[in-house]
Amino acid sequence: MVKFMVMFHRPGNLVDFEDAYSAFLALVEQMPNIRRRQVVDIIGSPVGDARYYRILEVYFDDQQTMRNALKSQEGQLAGAALGRFRPGSVEMLFADVYEEEGGQTPTHPEGETESNGSA
C-alpha cells in the first residue's frame, strides 16, 4: 500500500484555509481507486511549535494506481485547487505504508539477549 500525503502549514487566516481545504477535499474524494483517506489535525509537538496544521493522507493499493489517480481529471482538478493556498504553505510526499498488527514490537524472551550487546 502507498499513500499520498498533503501537509498544510499553520494558516494565517483559518476561515480562508477551511474554505480552500473543503473545496480541495471535495475534489480529492472524487479521485478514482482511493483505498482510504485519513485527515490528521495536528495538536502539538514535543519540541516547540508544530510545523503543520493538518495532514491529509490518501491511500492507494500501489504506486501505479496512485499515479493514475493523480493524473486523472479529478486528480488534476484537486491539484489545481492547491493553488488557493498561500505559496509555500503546502508540502506533498509519497510513501510506502507498512502496517503491523497489535501495535507492539516483539521482544526477546526473558533471559535472552543480543550477543553483541548493541541496540
PDB file of C-alpha atoms in Angstrom, residues 4-112:
ATOM      1  CA  PHE A   4      -0.029  10.474  -0.896  1.00  0.00           C
ATOM      2  CA  MET A   5       0.406  12.971   1.926  1.00  0.00           C
ATOM      3  CA  VAL A   6      -0.513  16.642   1.693  1.00  0.00           C
ATOM      4  CA  MET A   7       0.853  18.602   4.641  1.00  0.00           C
ATOM      5  CA  PHE A   8      -0.564  22.039   5.348  1.00  0.00           C
ATOM      6  CA  HIS A   9       1.376  24.596   7.381  1.00  0.00           C
ATOM      7  CA  ARG A  10      -0.419  26.634  10.032  1.00  0.00           C
ATOM      8  CA  PRO A  11      -2.627  29.098   8.103  1.00  0.00           C
ATOM      9  CA  GLY A  12      -2.691  32.826   8.650  1.00  0.00           C
ATOM     10  CA  ASN A  13      -6.455  33.005   8.155  1.00  0.00           C
ATOM     11  CA  LEU A  14      -8.398  29.958   9.387  1.00  0.00           C
ATOM     12  CA  VAL A  15     -11.639  30.857   7.601  1.00  0.00           C
ATOM     13  CA  ASP A  16      -9.900  31.184   4.223  1.00  0.00           C
ATOM     14  CA  PHE A  17      -7.949  27.989   4.867  1.00  0.00           C
ATOM     15  CA  GLU A  18     -11.045  25.955   5.779  1.00  0.00           C
ATOM     16  CA  ASP A  19     -12.893  27.215   2.688  1.00  0.00           C
ATOM     17  CA  ALA A  20      -9.989  26.259   0.427  1.00  0.00           C
ATOM     18  CA  TYR A  21      -9.471  22.948   2.235  1.00  0.00           C
ATOM     19  CA  SER A  22     -13.150  21.957   1.932  1.00  0.00           C
ATOM     20  CA  ALA A  23     -13.095  22.646  -1.813  1.00  0.00           C
ATOM     21  CA  PHE A  24      -9.827  20.711  -2.191  1.00  0.00           C
ATOM     22  CA  LEU A  25     -11.084  17.739  -0.152  1.00  0.00           C
ATOM     23  CA  ALA A  26     -14.310  17.526  -2.175  1.00  0.00           C
ATOM     24  CA  LEU A  27     -12.178  17.144  -5.319  1.00  0.00           C
ATOM     25  CA  VAL A  28      -9.804  14.621  -3.734  1.00  0.00           C
ATOM     26  CA  GLU A  29     -12.774  12.460  -2.728  1.00  0.00           C
ATOM     27  CA  GLN A  30     -13.725  12.145  -6.409  1.00  0.00           C
ATOM     28  CA  MET A  31     -10.346  10.684  -7.409  1.00  0.00           C
ATOM     29  CA  PRO A  32     -10.556   7.054  -8.578  1.00  0.00           C
ATOM     30  CA  ASN A  33      -9.405   3.984  -6.662  1.00  0.00           C
ATOM     31  CA  ILE A  34      -8.778   5.542  -3.271  1.00  0.00           C
ATOM     32  CA  ARG A  35      -8.439   2.764  -0.690  1.00  0.00           C
ATOM     33  CA  ARG A  36      -8.966   5.115   2.262  1.00  0.00           C
ATOM     34  CA  ARG A  37      -8.178   8.613   3.386  1.00  0.00           C
ATOM     35  CA  GLN A  38      -7.217   9.999   6.719  1.00  0.00           C
ATOM     36  CA  VAL A  39      -7.277  13.583   7.975  1.00  0.00           C
ATOM     37  CA  VAL A  40      -4.817  14.385  10.755  1.00  0.00           C
ATOM     38  CA  ASP A  41      -5.352  17.591  12.741  1.00  0.00           C
ATOM     39  CA  ILE A  42      -2.093  18.440  14.485  1.00  0.00           C
ATOM     40  CA  ILE A  43      -2.485  19.231  18.190  1.00  0.00           C
ATOM     41  CA  GLY A  44       1.113  19.988  19.094  1.00  0.00           C
ATOM     42  CA  SER A  45       4.739  18.917  19.120  1.00  0.00           C
ATOM     43  CA  PRO A  46       7.091  17.802  21.891  1.00  0.00           C
ATOM     44  CA  VAL A  47       9.774  20.163  20.558  1.00  0.00           C
ATOM     45  CA  GLY A  48       8.071  23.552  20.255  1.00  0.00           C
ATOM     46  CA  ASP A  49       5.590  24.844  17.734  1.00  0.00           C
ATOM     47  CA  ALA A  50       4.198  22.270  15.319  1.00  0.00           C
ATOM     48  CA  ARG A  51       5.221  22.893  11.717  1.00  0.00           C
ATOM     49  CA  TYR A  52       1.948  21.567  10.317  1.00  0.00           C
ATOM     50  CA  TYR A  53      -1.689  22.368  10.955  1.00  0.00           C
ATOM     51  CA  ARG A  54      -3.288  19.474   9.072  1.00  0.00           C
ATOM     52  CA  ILE A  55      -2.142  16.464   7.085  1.00  0.00           C
ATOM     53  CA  LEU A  56      -4.280  14.670   4.509  1.00  0.00           C
ATOM     54  CA  GLU A  57      -3.257  11.079   3.789  1.00  0.00           C
ATOM     55  CA  VAL A  58      -4.771   9.363   0.753  1.00  0.00           C
ATOM     56  CA  TYR A  59      -4.091   5.616   0.456  1.00  0.00           C
ATOM     57  CA  PHE A  60      -3.864   3.519  -2.713  1.00  0.00           C
ATOM     58  CA  ASP A  61      -3.121  -0.154  -3.402  1.00  0.00           C
ATOM     59  CA  ASP A  62       0.133   0.558  -5.259  1.00  0.00           C
ATOM     60  CA  GLN A  63       2.204   3.276  -6.922  1.00  0.00           C
ATOM     61  CA  GLN A  64       0.695   2.820 -10.376  1.00  0.00           C
ATOM     62  CA  THR A  65      -2.841   3.177  -9.014  1.00  0.00           C
ATOM     63  CA  MET A  66      -1.781   6.328  -7.154  1.00  0.00           C
ATOM     64  CA  ARG A  67      -0.129   7.809 -10.263  1.00  0.00           C
ATOM     65  CA  ASN A  68      -3.213   7.066 -12.348  1.00  0.00           C
ATOM     66  CA  ALA A  69      -5.464   8.725  -9.760  1.00  0.00           C
ATOM     67  CA  LEU A  70      -3.276  11.831  -9.609  1.00  0.00           C
ATOM     68  CA  LYS A  71      -3.183  12.036 -13.419  1.00  0.00           C
ATOM     69  CA  SER A  72      -6.949  11.576 -13.725  1.00  0.00           C
ATOM     70  CA  GLN A  73      -9.182  14.554 -14.452  1.00  0.00           C
ATOM     71  CA  GLU A  74     -10.300  14.532 -10.812  1.00  0.00           C
ATOM     72  CA  GLY A  75      -6.697  14.388  -9.610  1.00  0.00           C
ATOM     73  CA  GLN A  76      -5.719  17.275 -11.864  1.00  0.00           C
ATOM     74  CA  LEU A  77      -8.617  19.373 -10.582  1.00  0.00           C
ATOM     75  CA  ALA A  78      -7.607  18.619  -6.988  1.00  0.00           C
ATOM     76  CA  GLY A  79      -4.028  19.603  -7.799  1.00  0.00           C
ATOM     77  CA  ALA A  80      -5.195  22.874  -9.317  1.00  0.00           C
ATOM     78  CA  ALA A  81      -7.217  23.594  -6.159  1.00  0.00           C
ATOM     79  CA  LEU A  82      -3.962  23.647  -4.175  1.00  0.00           C
ATOM     80  CA  GLY A  83      -3.347  26.997  -5.875  1.00  0.00           C
ATOM     81  CA  ARG A  84      -5.857  28.536  -3.454  1.00  0.00           C
ATOM     82  CA  PHE A  85      -3.420  28.042  -0.588  1.00  0.00           C
ATOM     83  CA  ARG A  86      -0.693  30.512   0.334  1.00  0.00           C
ATOM     84  CA  PRO A  87       2.529  29.836  -1.643  1.00  0.00           C
ATOM     85  CA  GLY A  88       4.917  27.674   0.374  1.00  0.00           C
ATOM     86  CA  SER A  89       2.206  26.560   2.799  1.00  0.00           C
ATOM     87  CA  VAL A  90       1.678  23.070   1.346  1.00  0.00           C
ATOM     88  CA  GLU A  91       4.121  20.163   1.104  1.00  0.00           C
ATOM     89  CA  MET A  92       3.480  16.804  -0.568  1.00  0.00           C
ATOM     90  CA  LEU A  93       5.074  13.370  -0.196  1.00  0.00           C
ATOM     91  CA  PHE A  94       4.594   9.823  -1.464  1.00  0.00           C
ATOM     92  CA  ALA A  95       5.234   6.980   0.997  1.00  0.00           C
ATOM     93  CA  ASP A  96       5.147   3.199   1.206  1.00  0.00           C
ATOM     94  CA  VAL A  97       2.959   2.015   4.077  1.00  0.00           C
ATOM     95  CA  TYR A  98       3.741  -0.975   6.281  1.00  0.00           C
ATOM     96  CA  GLU A  99       1.242  -1.887   8.966  1.00  0.00           C
ATOM     97  CA  GLU A 100       1.728  -4.223  11.905  1.00  0.00           C
ATOM     98  CA  GLU A 101      -0.981  -5.970  13.894  1.00  0.00           C
ATOM     99  CA  GLY A 102      -1.216  -5.332  17.606  1.00  0.00           C
ATOM    100  CA  GLY A 103       0.976  -2.265  17.845  1.00  0.00           C
ATOM    101  CA  GLN A 104       3.745  -3.943  19.862  1.00  0.00           C
ATOM    102  CA  THR A 105       7.318  -4.606  18.842  1.00  0.00           C
ATOM    103  CA  PRO A 106       8.382  -8.210  19.531  1.00  0.00           C
ATOM    104  CA  THR A 107      10.936  -8.594  22.327  1.00  0.00           C
ATOM    105  CA  HIS A 108      13.354 -11.355  23.264  1.00  0.00           C
ATOM    106  CA  PRO A 109      12.049 -13.909  25.734  1.00  0.00           C
ATOM    107  CA  GLU A 110      13.190 -13.240  29.288  1.00  0.00           C
ATOM    108  CA  GLY A 111      16.833 -14.160  29.765  1.00  0.00           C
ATOM    109  CA  GLU A 112      17.785 -13.947  26.076  1.00  0.00           C
TER     110      GLU A 112
END
